[in-house]
PDB file of C-alpha atoms in Angstrom:
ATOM      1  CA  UNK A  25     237.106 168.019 150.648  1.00 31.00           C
ATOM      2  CA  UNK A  26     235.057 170.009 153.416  1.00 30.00           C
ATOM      3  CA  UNK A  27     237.905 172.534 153.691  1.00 29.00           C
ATOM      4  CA  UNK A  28     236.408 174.128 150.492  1.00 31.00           C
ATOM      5  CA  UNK A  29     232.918 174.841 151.519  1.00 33.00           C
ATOM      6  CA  UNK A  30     231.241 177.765 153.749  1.00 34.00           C
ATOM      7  CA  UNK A  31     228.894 175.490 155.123  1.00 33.00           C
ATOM      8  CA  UNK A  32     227.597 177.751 158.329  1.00 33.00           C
ATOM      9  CA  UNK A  33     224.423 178.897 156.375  1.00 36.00           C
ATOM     10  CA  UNK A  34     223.529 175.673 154.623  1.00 40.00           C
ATOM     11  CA  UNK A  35     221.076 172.711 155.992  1.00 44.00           C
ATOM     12  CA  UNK A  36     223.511 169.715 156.482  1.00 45.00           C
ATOM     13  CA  UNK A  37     222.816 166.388 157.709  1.00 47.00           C
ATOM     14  CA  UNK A  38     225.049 164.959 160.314  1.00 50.00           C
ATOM     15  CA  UNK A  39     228.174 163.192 158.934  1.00 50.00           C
ATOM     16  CA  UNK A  40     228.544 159.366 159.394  1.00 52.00           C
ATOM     17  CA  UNK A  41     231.299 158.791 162.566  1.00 51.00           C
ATOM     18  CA  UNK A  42     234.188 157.679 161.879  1.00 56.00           C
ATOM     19  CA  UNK A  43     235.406 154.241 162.250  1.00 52.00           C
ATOM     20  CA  UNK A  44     237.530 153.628 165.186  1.00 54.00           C
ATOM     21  CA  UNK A  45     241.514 153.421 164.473  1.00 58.00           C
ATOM     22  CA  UNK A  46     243.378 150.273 164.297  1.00 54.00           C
ATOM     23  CA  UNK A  47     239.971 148.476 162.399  1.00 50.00           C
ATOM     24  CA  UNK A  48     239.897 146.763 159.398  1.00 48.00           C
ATOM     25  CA  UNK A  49     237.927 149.890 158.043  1.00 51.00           C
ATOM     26  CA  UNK A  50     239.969 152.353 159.455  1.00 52.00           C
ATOM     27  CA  UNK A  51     242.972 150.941 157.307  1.00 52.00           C
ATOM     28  CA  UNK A  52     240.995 150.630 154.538  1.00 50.00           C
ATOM     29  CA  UNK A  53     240.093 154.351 154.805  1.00 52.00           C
ATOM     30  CA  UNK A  54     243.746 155.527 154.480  1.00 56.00           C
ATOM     31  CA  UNK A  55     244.495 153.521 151.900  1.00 45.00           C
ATOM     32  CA  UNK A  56     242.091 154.708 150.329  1.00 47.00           C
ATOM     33  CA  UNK A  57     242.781 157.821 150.870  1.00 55.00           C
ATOM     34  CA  UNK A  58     246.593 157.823 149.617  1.00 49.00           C
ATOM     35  CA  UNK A  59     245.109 156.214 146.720  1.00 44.00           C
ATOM     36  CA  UNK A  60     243.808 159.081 145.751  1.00 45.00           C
ATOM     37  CA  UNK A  61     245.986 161.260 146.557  1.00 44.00           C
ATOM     38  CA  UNK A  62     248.271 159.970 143.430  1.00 43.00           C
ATOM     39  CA  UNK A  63     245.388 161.456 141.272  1.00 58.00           C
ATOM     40  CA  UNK A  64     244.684 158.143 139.961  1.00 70.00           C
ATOM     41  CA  UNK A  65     241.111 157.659 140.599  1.00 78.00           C
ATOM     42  CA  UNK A  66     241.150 153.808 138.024  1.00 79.00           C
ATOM     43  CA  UNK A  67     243.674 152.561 140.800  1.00 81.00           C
ATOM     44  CA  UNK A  68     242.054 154.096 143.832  1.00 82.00           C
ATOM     45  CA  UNK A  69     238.583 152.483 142.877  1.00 90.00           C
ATOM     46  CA  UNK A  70     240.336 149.366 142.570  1.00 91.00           C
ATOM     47  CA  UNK A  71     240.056 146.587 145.665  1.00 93.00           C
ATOM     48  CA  UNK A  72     243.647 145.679 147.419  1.00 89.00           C
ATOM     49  CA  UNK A  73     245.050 142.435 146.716  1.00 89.00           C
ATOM     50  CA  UNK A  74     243.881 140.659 149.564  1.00 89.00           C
ATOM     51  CA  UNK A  75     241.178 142.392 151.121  1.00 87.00           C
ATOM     52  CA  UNK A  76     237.398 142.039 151.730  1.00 90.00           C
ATOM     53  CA  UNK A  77     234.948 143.422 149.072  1.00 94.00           C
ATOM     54  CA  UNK A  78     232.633 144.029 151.534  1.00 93.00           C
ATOM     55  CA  UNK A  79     234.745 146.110 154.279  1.00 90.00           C
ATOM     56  CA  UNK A  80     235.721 148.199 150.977  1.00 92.00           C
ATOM     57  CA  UNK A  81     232.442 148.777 149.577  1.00 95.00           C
ATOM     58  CA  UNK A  82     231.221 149.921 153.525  1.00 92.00           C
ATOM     59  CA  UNK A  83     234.321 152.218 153.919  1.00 89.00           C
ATOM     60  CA  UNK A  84     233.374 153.957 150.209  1.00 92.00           C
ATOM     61  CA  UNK A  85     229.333 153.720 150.968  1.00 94.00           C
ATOM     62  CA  UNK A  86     230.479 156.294 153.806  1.00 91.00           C
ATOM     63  CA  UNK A  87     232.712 158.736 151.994  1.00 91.00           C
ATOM     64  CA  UNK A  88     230.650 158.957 149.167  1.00 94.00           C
ATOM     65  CA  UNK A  89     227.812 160.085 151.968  1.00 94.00           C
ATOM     66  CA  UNK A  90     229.881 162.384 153.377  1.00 91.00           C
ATOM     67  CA  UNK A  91     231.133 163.867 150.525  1.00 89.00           C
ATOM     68  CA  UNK A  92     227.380 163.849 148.544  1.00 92.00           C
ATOM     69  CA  UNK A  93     225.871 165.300 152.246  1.00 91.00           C
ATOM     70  CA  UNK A  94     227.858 168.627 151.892  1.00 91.00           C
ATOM     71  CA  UNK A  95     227.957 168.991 148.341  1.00 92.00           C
ATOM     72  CA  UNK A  96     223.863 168.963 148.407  1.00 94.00           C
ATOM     73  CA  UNK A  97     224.219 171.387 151.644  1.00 92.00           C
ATOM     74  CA  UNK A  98     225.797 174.170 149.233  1.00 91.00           C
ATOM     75  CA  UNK A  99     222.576 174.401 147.378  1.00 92.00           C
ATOM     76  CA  UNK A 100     219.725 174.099 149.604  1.00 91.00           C
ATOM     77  CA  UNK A 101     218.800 178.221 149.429  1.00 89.00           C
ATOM     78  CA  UNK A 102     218.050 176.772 145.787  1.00 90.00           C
ATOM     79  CA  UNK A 103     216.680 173.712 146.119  1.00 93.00           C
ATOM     80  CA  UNK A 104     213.540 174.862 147.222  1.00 91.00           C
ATOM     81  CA  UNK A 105     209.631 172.732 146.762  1.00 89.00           C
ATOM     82  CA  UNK A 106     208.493 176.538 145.718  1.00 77.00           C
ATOM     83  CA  UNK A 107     209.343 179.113 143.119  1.00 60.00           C
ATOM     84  CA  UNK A 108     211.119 181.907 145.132  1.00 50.00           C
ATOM     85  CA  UNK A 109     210.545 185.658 144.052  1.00 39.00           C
ATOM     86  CA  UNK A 110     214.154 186.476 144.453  1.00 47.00           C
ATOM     87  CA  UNK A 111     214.810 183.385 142.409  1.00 51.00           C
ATOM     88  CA  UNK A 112     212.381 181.624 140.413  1.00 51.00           C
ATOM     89  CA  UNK A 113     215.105 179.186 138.713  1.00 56.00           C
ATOM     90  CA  UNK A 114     215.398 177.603 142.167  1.00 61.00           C
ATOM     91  CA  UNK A 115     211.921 175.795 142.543  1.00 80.00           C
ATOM     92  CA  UNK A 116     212.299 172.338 142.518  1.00 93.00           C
ATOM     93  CA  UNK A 117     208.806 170.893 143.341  1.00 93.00           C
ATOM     94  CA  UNK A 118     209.839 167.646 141.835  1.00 94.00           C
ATOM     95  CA  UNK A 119     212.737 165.183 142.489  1.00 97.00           C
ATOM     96  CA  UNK A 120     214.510 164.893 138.852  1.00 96.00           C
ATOM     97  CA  UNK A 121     217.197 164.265 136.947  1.00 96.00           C
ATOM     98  CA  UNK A 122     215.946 167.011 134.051  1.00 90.00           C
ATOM     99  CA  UNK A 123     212.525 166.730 132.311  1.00 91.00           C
ATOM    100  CA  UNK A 124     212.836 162.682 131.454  1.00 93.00           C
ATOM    101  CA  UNK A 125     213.553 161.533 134.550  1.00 96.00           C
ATOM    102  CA  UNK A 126     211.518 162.088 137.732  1.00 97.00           C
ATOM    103  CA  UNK A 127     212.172 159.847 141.117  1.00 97.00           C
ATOM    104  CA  UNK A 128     209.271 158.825 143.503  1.00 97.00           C
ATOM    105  CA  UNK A 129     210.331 157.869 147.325  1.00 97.00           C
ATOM    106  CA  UNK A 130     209.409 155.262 149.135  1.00 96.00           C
ATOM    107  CA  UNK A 131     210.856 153.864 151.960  1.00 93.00           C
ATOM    108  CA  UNK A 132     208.659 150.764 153.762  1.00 91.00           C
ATOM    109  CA  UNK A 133     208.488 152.453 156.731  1.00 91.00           C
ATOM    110  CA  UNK A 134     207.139 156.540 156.593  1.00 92.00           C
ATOM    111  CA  UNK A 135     206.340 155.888 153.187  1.00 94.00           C
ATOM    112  CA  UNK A 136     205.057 152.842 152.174  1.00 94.00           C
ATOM    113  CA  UNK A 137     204.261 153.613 148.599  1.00 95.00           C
ATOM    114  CA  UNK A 138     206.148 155.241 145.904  1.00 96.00           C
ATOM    115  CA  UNK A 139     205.633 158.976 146.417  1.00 96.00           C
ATOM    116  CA  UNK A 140     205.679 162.218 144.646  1.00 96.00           C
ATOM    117  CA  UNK A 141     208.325 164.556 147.311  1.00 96.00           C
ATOM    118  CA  UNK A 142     209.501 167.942 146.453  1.00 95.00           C
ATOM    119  CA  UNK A 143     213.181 167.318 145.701  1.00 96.00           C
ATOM    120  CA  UNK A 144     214.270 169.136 149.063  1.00 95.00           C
ATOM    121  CA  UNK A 145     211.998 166.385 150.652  1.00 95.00           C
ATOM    122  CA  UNK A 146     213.302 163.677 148.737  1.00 97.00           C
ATOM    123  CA  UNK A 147     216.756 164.233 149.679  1.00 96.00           C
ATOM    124  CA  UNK A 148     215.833 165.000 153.285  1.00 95.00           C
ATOM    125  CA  UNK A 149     214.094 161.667 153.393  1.00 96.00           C
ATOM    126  CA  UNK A 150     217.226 159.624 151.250  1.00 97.00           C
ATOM    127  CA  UNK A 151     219.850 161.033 153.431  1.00 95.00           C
ATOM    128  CA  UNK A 152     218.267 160.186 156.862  1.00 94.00           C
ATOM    129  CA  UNK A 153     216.843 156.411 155.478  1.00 96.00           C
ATOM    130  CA  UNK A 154     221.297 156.089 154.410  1.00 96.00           C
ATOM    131  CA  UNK A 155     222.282 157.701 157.796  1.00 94.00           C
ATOM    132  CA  UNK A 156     220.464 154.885 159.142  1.00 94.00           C
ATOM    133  CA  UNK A 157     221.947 152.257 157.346  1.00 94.00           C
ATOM    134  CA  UNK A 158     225.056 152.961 158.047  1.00 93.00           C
ATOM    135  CA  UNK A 159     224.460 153.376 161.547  1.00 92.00           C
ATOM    136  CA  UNK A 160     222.806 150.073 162.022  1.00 92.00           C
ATOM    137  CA  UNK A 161     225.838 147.548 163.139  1.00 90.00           C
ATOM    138  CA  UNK A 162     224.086 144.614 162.058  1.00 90.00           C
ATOM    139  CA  UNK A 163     223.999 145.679 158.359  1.00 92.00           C
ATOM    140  CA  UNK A 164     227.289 147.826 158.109  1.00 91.00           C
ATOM    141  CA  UNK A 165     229.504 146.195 161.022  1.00 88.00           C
ATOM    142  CA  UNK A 166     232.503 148.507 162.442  1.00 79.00           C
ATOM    143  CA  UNK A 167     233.557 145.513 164.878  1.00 78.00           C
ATOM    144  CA  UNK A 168     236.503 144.080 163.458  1.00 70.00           C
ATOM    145  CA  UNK A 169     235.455 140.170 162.918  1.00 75.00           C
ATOM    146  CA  UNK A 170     231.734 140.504 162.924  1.00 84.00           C
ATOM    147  CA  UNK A 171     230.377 139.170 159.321  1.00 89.00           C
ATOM    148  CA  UNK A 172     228.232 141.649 157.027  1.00 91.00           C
ATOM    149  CA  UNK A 173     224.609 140.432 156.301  1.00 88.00           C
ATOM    150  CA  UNK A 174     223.761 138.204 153.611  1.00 89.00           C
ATOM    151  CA  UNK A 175     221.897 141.079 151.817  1.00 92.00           C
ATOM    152  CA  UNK A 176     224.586 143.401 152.723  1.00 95.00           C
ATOM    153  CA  UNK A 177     225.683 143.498 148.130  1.00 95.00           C
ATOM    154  CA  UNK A 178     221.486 143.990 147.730  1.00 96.00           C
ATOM    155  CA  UNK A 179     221.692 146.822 150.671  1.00 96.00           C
ATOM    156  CA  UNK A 180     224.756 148.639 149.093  1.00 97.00           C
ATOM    157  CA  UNK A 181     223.544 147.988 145.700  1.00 97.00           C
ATOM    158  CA  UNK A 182     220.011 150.033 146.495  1.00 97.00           C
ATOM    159  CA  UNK A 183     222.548 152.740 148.561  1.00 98.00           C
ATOM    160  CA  UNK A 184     224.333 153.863 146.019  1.00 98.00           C
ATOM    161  CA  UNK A 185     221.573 153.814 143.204  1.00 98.00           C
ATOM    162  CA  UNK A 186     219.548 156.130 145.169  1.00 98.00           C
ATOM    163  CA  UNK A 187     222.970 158.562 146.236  1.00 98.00           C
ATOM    164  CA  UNK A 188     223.269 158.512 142.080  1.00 98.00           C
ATOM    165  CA  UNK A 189     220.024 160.278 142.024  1.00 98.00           C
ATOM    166  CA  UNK A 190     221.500 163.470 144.365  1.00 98.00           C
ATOM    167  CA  UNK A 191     224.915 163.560 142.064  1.00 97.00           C
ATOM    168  CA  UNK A 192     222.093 163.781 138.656  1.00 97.00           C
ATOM    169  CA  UNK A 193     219.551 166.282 140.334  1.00 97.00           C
ATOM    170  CA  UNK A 194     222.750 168.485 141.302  1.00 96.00           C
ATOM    171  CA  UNK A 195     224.110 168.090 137.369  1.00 96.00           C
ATOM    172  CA  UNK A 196     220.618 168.658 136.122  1.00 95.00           C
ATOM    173  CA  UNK A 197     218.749 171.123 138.257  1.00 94.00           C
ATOM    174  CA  UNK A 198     221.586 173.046 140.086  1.00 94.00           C
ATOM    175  CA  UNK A 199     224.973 172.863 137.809  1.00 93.00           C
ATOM    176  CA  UNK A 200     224.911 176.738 137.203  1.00 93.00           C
ATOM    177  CA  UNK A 201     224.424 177.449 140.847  1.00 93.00           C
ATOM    178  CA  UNK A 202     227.033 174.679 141.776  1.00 92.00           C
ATOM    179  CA  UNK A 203     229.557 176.666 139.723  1.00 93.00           C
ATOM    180  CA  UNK A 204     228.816 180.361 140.771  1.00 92.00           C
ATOM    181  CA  UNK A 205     229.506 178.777 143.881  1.00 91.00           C
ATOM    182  CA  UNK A 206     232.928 177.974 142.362  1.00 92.00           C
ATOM    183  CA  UNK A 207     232.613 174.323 143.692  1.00 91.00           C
ATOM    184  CA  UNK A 208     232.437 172.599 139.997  1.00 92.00           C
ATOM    185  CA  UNK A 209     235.661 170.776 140.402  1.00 90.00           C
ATOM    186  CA  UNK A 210     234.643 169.474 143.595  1.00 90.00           C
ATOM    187  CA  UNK A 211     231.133 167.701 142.361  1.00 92.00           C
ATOM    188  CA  UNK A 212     233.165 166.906 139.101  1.00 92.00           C
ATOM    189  CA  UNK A 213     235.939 165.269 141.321  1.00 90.00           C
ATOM    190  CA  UNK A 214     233.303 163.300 143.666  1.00 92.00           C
ATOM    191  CA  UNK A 215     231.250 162.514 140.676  1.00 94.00           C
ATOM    192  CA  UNK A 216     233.649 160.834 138.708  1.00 93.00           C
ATOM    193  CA  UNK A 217     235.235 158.620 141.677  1.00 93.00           C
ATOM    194  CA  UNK A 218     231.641 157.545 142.477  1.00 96.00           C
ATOM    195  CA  UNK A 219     231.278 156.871 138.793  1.00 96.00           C
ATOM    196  CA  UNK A 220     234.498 154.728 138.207  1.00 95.00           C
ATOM    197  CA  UNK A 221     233.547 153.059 141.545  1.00 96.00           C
ATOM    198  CA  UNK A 222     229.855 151.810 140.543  1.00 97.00           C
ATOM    199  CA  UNK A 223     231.127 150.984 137.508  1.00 96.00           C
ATOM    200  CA  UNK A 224     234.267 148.531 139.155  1.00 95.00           C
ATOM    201  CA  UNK A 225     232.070 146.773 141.261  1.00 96.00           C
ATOM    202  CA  UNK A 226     228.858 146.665 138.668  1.00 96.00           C
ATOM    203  CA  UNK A 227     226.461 148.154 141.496  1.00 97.00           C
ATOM    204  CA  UNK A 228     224.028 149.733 139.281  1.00 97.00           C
ATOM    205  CA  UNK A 229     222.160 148.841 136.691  1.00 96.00           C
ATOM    206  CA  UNK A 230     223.299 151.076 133.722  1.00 95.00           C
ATOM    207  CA  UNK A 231     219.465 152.368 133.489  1.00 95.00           C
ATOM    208  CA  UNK A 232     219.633 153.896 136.294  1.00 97.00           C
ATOM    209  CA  UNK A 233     222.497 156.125 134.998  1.00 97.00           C
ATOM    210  CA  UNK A 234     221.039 156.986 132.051  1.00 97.00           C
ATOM    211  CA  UNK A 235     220.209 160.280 133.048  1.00 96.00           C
ATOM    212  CA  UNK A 236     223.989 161.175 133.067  1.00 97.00           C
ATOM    213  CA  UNK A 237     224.720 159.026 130.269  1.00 96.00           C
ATOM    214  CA  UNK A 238     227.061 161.397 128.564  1.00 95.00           C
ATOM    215  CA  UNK A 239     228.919 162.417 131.034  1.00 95.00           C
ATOM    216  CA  UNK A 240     229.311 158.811 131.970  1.00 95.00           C
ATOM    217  CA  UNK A 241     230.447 158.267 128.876  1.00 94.00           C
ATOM    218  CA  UNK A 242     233.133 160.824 128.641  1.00 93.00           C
ATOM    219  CA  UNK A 243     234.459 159.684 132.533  1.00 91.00           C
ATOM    220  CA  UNK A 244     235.035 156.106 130.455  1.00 91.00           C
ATOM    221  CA  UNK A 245     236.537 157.817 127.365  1.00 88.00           C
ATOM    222  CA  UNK A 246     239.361 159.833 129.758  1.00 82.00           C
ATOM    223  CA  UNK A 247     239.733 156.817 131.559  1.00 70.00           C
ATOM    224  CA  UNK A 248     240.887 154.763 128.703  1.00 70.00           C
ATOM    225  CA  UNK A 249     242.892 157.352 127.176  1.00 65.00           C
ATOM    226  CA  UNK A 250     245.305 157.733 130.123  1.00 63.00           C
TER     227      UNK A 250
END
């Protein structure tokens, strides 16, 4: 996917490493990735006979960071915690997902309380608190043979509820700049694997997708239809 974005004048955050080749992971990964290369997202969302929830929801956890990390970097000249002159449908002062839905941070360690961020701060702070996750070996293990956590489902469950909240501020504050960028397919294409992936595995609660409820909805309607 990053072959389609100019990224040189956007604010990126540092891609999660790669797993080392002949791991469990690293297999995973290309299967994964020839799964969806058939264009059949149901079957590439699906776990291989055989294999280990857990190395599969790890290997996704990262892609879907990648992939989320440089879709965000695109709009960063708009995302902005102030109205700018030269374009004053950029300010986002607030994190949301459109009027009803506004998210507070808080992460037990900088920010101990829920708090109020500027989205630009929000993400800043959500990206670098799940670039440390999945650095840390002891909760997302690249050493084939080591065991995850026993709150590793709890760990990825709170992940990907809070990378949810970048894919609805992008479809609810930044669509229109997200497609004079020409990238719509792209965030469409991400969105719905990440969609038909939470919903497989059940890994969050269907409140907190509410604010893309119809779009949700229409991802399940295609699905069925095919």
């Amino acid at each position: 996917m990053s072959a389609f974005f100019n990224l040189g004048k956007t604010r990126t955050f540092k891609p999660r490493k790669d797993v080392p080749e002949g791991t469990k992971q690293y297999q995973l990964r290309k299967y994964a990735e020839a799964t969806l290369g058939s264009g059949n997202l149901r079957l590439a969302v699906r776990l291989p006979e055989g294999e280990d929830l857990n190395e599969w929801l790890a290997v996704h956890a990262v892609d879907f960071f990648n992939h989320l990390n440089m879709l965000y970097g695109t709009v960063t000249e708009f995302c902005t915690p102030q109205e700018a002159s030269t374009s004053p449908s950029a300010a986002c002062p607030i994190m949301s997902a459109g009027p009803r839905y506004e998210y507070l941070w808080e992460d037990g360690a900088r920010y101990k309380k829920a708090t109020k961020l500027p989205a630009p701060e929000y993400v800043d702070a959500l990206m670098n608190w799940a670039q440390g996750l999945l650095d840390n070996e002891e909760i997302f293990p690249s050493e084939m043979g080591k065991p995850f956590g026993k709150t590793f489902r709890e760990t990825i469950g709170r992940l990907f509820r809070r990378l949810f909240r970048v894919y609805a501020h992008l479809y609810s504050n930044h669509f229109e700049h997200i497609c004079a960028l020409g990238i719509e397919a792209h965030l469409n294409t991400s969105y719905r694997h990440f969609f038909l992936f939470v919903n497989e595995f059940d890994l969050v609660d269907k409140r907190e997708l509410a604010p893309l409820d119809e779009l949700n909805e229409a991802i399940l309607a295609e699905d069925k239809s095919r």
